[in-house]
Short mmCIF file of C-alpha atoms in Angstrom, two decimals:
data_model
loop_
_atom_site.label_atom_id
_atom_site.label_comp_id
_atom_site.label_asym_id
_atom_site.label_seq_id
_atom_site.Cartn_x
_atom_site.Cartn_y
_atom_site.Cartn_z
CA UNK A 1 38.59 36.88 -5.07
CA UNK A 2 40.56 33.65 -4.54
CA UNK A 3 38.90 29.99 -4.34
CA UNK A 4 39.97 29.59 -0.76
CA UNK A 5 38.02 32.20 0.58
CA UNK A 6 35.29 30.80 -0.83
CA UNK A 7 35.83 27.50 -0.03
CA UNK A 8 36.34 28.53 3.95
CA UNK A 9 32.56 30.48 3.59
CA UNK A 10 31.14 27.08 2.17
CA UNK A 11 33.06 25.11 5.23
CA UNK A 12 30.47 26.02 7.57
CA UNK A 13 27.50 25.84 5.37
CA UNK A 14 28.00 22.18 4.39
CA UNK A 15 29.11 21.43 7.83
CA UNK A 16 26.10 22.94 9.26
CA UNK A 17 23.71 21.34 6.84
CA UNK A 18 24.93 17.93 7.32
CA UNK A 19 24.73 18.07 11.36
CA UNK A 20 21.64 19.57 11.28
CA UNK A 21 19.93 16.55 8.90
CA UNK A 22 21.87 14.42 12.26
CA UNK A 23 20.02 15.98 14.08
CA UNK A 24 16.62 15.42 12.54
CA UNK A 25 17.48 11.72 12.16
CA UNK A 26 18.25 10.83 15.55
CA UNK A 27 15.29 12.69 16.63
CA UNK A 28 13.04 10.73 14.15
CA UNK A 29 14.79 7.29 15.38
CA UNK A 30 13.74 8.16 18.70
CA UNK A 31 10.79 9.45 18.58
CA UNK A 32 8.65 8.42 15.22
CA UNK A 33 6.15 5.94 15.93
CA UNK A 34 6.39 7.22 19.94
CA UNK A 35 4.80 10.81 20.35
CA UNK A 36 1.89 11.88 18.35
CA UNK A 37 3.15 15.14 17.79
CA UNK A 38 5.97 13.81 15.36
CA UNK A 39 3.27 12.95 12.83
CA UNK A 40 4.03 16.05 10.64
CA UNK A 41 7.77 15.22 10.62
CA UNK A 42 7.10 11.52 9.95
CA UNK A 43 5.37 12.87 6.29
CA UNK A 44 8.87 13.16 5.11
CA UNK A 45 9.62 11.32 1.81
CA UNK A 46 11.26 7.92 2.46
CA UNK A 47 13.70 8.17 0.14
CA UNK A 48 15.14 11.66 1.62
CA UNK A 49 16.49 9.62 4.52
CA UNK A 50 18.58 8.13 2.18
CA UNK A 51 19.44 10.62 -1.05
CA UNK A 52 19.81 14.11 1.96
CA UNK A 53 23.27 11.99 2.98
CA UNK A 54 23.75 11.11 -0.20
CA UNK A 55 23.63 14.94 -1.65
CA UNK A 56 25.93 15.66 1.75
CA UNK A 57 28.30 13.67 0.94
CA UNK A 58 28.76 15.08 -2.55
CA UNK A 59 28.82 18.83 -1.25
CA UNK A 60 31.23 18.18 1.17
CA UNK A 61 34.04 17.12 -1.71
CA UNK A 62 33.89 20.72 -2.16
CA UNK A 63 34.88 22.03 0.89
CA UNK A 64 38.51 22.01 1.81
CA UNK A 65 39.74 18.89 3.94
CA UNK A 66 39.64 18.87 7.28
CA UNK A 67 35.75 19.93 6.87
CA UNK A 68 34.98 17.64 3.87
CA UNK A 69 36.07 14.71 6.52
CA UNK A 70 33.98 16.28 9.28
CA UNK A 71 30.81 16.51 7.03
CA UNK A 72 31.33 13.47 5.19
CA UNK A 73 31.49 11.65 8.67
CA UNK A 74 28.19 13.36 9.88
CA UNK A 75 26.96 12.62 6.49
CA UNK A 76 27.44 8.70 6.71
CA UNK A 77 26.47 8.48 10.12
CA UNK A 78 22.74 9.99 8.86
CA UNK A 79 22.78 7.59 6.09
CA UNK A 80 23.62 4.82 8.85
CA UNK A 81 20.81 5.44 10.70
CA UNK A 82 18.34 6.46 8.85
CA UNK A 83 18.97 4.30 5.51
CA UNK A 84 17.24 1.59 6.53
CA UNK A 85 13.93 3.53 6.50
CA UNK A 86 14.17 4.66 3.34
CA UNK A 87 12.20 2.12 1.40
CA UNK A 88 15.19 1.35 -0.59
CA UNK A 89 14.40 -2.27 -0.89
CA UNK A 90 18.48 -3.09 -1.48
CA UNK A 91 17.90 -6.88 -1.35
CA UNK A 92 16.06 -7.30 -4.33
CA UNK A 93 19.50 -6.69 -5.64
CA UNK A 94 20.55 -10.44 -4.61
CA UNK A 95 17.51 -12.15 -3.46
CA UNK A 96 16.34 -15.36 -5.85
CA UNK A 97 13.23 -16.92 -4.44
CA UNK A 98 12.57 -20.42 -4.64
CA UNK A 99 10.48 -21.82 -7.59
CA UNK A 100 6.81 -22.09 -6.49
CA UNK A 101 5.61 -25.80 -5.90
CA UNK A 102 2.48 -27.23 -7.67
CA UNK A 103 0.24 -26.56 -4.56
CA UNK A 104 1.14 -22.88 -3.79
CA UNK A 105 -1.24 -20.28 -3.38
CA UNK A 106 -1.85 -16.97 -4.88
CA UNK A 107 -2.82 -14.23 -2.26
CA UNK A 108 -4.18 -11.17 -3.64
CA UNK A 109 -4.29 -8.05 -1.22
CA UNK A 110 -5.80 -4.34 -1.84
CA UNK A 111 -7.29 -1.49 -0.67
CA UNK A 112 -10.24 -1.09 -2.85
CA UNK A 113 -11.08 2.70 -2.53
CA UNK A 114 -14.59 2.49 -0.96
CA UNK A 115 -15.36 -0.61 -2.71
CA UNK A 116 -17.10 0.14 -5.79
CA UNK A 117 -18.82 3.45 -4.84
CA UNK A 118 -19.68 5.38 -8.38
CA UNK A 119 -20.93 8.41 -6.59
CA UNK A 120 -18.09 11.33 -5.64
CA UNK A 121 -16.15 10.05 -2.77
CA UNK A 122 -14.62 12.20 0.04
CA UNK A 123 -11.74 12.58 -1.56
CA UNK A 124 -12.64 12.86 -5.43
CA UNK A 125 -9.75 11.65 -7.74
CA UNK A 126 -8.63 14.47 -10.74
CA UNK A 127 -10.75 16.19 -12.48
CA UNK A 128 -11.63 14.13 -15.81
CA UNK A 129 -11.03 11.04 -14.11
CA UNK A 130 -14.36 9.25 -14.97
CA UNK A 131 -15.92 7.13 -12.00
CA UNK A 132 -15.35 4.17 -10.93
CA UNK A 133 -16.70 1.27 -13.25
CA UNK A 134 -18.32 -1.46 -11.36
CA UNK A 135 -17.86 -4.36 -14.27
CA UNK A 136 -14.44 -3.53 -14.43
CA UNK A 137 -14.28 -3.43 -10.49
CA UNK A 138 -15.26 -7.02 -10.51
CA UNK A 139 -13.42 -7.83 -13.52
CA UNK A 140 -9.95 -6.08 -12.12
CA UNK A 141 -10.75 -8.64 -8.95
CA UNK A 142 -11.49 -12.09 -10.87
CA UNK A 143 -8.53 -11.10 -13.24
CA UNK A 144 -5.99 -11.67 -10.34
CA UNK A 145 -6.73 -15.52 -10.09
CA UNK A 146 -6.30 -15.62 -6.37
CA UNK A 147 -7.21 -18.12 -4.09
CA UNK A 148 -7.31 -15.42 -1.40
CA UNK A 149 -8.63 -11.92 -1.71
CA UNK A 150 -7.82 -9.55 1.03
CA UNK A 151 -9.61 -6.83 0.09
CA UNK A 152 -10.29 -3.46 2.43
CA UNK A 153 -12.02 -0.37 2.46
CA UNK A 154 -15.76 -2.36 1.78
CA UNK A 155 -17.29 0.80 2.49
CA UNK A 156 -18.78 3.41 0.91
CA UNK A 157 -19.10 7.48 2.21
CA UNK A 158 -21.45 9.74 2.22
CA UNK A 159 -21.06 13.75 1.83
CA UNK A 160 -20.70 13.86 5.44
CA UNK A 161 -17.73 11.23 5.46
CA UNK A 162 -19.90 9.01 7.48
CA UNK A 163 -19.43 5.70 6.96
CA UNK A 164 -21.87 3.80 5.05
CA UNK A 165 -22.08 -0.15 5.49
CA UNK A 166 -21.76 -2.23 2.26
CA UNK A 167 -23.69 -5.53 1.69
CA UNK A 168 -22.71 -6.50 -1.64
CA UNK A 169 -21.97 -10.48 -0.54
CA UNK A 170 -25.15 -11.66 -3.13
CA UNK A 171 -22.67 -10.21 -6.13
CA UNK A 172 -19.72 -11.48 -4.50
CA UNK A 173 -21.16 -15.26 -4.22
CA UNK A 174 -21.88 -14.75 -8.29
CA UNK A 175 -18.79 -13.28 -8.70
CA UNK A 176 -16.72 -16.13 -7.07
CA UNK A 177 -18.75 -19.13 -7.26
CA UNK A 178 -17.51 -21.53 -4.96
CA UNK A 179 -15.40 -19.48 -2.49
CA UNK A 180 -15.95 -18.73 1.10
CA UNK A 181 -16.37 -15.38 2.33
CA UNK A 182 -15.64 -13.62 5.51
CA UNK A 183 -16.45 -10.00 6.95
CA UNK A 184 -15.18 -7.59 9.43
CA UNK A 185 -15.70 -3.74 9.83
CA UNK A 186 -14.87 -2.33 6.16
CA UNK A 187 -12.85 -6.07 5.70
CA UNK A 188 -13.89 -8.51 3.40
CA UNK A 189 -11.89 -11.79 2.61
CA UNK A 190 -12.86 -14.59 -0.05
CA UNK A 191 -10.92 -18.02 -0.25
CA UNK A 192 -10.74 -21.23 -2.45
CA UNK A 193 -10.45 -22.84 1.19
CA UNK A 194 -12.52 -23.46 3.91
CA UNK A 195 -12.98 -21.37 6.47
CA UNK A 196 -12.42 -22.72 10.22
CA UNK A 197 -12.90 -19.54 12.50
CA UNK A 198 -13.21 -15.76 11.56
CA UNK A 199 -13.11 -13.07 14.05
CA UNK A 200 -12.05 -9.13 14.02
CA UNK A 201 -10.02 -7.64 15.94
CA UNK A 202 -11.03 -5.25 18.21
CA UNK A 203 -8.45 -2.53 19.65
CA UNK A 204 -11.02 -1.65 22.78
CA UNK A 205 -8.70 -4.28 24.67
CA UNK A 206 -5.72 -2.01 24.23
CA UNK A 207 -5.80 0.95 27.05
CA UNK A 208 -6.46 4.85 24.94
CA UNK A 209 -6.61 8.02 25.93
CA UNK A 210 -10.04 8.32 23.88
CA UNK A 211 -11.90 6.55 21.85
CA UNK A 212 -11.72 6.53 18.12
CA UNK A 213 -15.71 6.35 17.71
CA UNK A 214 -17.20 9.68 16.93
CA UNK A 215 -20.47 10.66 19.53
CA UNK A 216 -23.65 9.25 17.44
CA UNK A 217 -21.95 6.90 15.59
CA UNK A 218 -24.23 3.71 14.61
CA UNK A 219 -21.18 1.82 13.05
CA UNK A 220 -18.85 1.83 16.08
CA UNK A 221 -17.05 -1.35 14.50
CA UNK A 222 -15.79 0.64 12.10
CA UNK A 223 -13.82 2.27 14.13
CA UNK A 224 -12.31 -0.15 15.94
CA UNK A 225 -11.89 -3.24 13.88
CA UNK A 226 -9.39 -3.13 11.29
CA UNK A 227 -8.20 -6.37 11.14
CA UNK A 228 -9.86 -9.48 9.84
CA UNK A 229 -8.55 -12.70 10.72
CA UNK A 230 -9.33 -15.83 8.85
CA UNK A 231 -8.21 -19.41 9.39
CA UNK A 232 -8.23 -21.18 6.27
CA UNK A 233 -7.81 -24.99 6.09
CA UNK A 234 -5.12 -25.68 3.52
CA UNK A 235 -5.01 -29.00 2.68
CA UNK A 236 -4.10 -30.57 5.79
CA UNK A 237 -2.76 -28.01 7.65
CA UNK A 238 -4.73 -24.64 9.09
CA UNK A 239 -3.18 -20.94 8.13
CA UNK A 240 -3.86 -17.40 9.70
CA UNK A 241 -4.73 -14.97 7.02
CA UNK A 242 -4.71 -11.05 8.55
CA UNK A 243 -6.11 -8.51 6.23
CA UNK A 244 -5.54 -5.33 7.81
CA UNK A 245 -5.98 -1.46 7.13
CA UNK A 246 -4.64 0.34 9.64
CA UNK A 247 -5.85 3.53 10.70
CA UNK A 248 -4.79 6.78 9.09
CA UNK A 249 -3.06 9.06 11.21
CA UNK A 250 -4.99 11.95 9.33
CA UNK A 251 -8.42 12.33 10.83
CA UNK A 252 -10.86 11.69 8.11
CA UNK A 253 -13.47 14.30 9.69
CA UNK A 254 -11.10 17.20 9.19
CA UNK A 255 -11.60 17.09 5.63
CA UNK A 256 -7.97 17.22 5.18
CA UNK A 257 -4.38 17.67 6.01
CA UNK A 258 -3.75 20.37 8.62
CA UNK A 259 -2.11 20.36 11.91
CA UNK A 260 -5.21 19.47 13.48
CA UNK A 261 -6.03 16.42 11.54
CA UNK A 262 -2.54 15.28 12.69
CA UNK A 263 -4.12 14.38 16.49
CA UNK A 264 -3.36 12.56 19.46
CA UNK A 265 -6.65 10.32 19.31
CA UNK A 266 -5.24 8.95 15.12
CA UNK A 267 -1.84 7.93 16.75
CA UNK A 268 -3.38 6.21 20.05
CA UNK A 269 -5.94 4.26 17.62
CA UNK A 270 -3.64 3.52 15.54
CA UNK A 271 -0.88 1.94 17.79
CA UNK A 272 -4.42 0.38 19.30
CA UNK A 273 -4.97 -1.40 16.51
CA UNK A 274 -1.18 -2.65 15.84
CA UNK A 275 -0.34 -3.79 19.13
CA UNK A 276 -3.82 -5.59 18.99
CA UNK A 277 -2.51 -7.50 16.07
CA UNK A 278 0.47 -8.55 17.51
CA UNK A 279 -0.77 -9.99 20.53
CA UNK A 280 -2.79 -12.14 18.55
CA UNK A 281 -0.08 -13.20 16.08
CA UNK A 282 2.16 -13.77 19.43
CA UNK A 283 -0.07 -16.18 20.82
CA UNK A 284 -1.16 -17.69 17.58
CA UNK A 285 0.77 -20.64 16.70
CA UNK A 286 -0.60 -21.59 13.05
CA UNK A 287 1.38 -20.07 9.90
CA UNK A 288 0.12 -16.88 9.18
CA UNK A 289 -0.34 -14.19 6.16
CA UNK A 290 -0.06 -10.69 6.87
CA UNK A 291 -0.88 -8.04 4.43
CA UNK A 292 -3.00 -5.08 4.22
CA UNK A 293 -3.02 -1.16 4.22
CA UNK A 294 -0.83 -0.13 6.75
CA UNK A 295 -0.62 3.51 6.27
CA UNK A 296 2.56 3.93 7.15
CA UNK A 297 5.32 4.32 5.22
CA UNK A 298 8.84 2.67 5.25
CA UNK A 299 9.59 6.54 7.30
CA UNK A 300 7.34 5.99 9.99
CA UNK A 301 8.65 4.40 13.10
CA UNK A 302 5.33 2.63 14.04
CA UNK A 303 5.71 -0.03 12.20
CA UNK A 304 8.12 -1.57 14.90
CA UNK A 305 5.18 -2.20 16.66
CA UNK A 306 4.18 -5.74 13.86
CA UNK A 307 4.86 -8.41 15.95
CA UNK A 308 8.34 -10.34 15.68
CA UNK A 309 7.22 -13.08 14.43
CA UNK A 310 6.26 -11.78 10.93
CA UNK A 311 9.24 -11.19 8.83
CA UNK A 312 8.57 -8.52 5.29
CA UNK A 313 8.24 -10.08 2.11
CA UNK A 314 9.57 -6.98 0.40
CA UNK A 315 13.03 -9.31 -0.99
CA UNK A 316 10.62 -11.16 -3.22
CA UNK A 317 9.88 -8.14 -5.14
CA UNK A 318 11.52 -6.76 -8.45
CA UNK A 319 11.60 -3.53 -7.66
CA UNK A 320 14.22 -1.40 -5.78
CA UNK A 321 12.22 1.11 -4.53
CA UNK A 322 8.31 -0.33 -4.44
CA UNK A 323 5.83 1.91 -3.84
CA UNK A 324 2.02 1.28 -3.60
CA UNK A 325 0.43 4.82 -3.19
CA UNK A 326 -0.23 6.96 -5.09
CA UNK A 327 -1.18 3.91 -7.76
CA UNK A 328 -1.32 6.72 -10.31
CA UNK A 329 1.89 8.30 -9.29
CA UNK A 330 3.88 6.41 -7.15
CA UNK A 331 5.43 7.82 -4.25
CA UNK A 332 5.83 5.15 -1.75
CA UNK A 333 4.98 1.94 0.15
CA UNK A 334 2.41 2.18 2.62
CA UNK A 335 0.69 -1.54 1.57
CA UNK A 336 2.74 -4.16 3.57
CA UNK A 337 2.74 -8.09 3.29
CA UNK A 338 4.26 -10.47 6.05
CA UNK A 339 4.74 -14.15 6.49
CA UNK A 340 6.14 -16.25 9.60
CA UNK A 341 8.88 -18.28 8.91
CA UNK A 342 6.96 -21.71 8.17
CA UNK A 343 5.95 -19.83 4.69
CA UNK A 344 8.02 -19.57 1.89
CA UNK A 345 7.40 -16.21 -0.56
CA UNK A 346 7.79 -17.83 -4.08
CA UNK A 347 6.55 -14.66 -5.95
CA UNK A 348 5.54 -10.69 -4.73
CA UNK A 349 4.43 -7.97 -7.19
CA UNK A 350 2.71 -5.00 -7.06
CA UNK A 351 -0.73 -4.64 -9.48
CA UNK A 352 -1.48 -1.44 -10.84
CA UNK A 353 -5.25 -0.77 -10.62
CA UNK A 354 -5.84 2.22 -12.59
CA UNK A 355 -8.50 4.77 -12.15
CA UNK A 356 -9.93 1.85 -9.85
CA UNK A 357 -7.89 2.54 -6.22
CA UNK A 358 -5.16 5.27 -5.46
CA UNK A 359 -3.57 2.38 -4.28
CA UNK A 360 -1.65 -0.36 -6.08
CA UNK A 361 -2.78 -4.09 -5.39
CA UNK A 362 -0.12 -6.68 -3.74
CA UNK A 363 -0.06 -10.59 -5.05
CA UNK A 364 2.01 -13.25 -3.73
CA UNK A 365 2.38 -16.50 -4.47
CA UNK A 366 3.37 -18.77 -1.41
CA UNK A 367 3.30 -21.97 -0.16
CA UNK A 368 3.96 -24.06 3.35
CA UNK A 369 7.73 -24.72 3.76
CA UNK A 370 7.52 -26.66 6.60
#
């Protein structure tokens, strides 16, 4: 059998495959973020968005040439559009942030896993993973040197994945003599600074189809406040800090990931909550911090929905693809930090935490550029 047999059955194939991953892209441009019942397709790995063209591209040299132009083309085009959501974060390549000033801050944000709960939690971590340590917990937190905690998930669960409220503020005053504390819903926030108004955010403003509190529920807040914002007077001038954790678009009462847990009610909450947020930030007109658990990941088209004014301080990071969850093994962002444009981002990294979170801690250092 000749090669150009073969070459004319692998025209089609190659051809095929690279409209067809078009296809899916344009689809997930239009409708991610949009229509609940994209959730399932929205799970798919950042990074394929950008190495499916990629792998294209290199099976279509091997076609012969009028398709390897055709499925190159198609190829690029996918990479075109759906690149950017990759989580490829290509300007860390070139970006040099500015030295920090003598008065800049260190904001430390994370999603604490339940706090400091030693008992099982809902969703147990490996097998021979011992439980959490609450001296270390503490320690892991004072060991960031932070003049602002964002902290989430200060909450604990029972067997029934009921939330259970925490009061643990008489450890945190010993813990961080000195600094103010504020408290929302499963939020918690502790600053160096002065505290000049606090308030949640509740999404019950924003119109849904139902509501995200479960019949019987004594902890309704829970439910509907997921962001905590603090005003924080900074030397002479007043900033917004947001911590946020967004709601998961798996329902936690399925007791796991299934088609059903995947529901209309997760995506309505959770574009509740975001929209929520940005109304605020729009008519807010100090410098603000953003930063929290978003989860959502660079793939999933609701994240359009942070307000305008907050620009991603991903270019201050090291790291060309950073990636906050799993902390153990890392498969991509879903922890996000913001700033408006009066705030310069003099240092971002990502904090491993160990057998403490699933989820990797964020620290910046910034300070007021005008």
């Amino acid at each position: 059998m000749t090669a150009a047999p073969r070459a004319r059955r692998r025209i089609p194939l190659v051809l095929c495959a690279a409209t067809a991953w078009l296809v899916f892209v344009v689809l997930h441009r239009v409708l991610s973020g949009r229509v609940w019942w994209w959730q399932v397709p929205e799970l798919v790995p950042p990074l394929a968005l950008a190495a499916v063209p990629v792998v294209l591209l290199a099976a279509a040299l091997t076609a012969a040439r009028r398709a390897r132009r055709a499925a190159a083309a198609v190829a690029l085009v996918s990479l075109t559009l759906g690149g950017g959501a990759s989580g490829l974060n290509l300007a860390s390549l070139w970006h040099r942030a500015v030295p920090a000033p003598p008065d800049a801050i260190t904001v430390f944000s994370w999603n604490t896993w339940y706090w400091d709960q030693p008992v099982s939690r809902s969703m147990p971590p490996p097998t021979g993973t011992p439980p959490p340590d609450v001296a270390a917990f503490y320690r892991y937190l004072r060991a960031q040197d932070a003049d602002v905690l964002l902290l989430q998930e200060y909450v604990h669960f029972g067997a029934d994945s009921r939330p259970i409220r925490v009061n643990d503020l008489d450890r945190l005053r010993r813990e961080f003599p000195g600094f103010h504390i504020a408290t929302a819903s499963e939020l918690v926030t502790l600053s160096r600074f002065p505290i000049v108004l606090q308030r949640g955010l509740d999404l019950r403003p924003e119109s849904m189809r139902e509501t995200p509190v479960p019949p019987g529920s004594d902890w309704p807040g829970f439910y509907t406040v997921k962001t905590l914002r603090t005003d924080l007077r900074v030397g002479s001038r007043t900033v917004s800090f947001y911590n946020s954790h967004i709601n998961s678009p798996v329902d936690p009462s399925a007791g796991g990931l299934d088609l059903l847990s995947l529901n209309r009610t997760q995506h309505e909450a959770r574009k509740a909550n975001l929209r929520a947020l940005a109304a605020d930030i729009q008519a807010n007109p100090l410098p603000a911090v953003l930063a929290g658990d978003f989860n959502a990941s660079p793939a999933m088209g609701i994240l359009r929905l942070v307000s305008e004014r907050m620009a991603d301080a991903a270019p201050a990071l090291r790291s060309l693809y950073p990636a906050t969850w799993d902390d153990r093994w890392p498969w991509w962002r879903i922890d996000w930090a913001y700033t408006t444009p009066e705030i310069a981002v003099h240092e971002y990294r990502l904090v491993r935490s160990g057998d403490l979170s699933d989820h990797s801690g964020q620290q910046l250092v910034l300070s007021l550029s005008r």
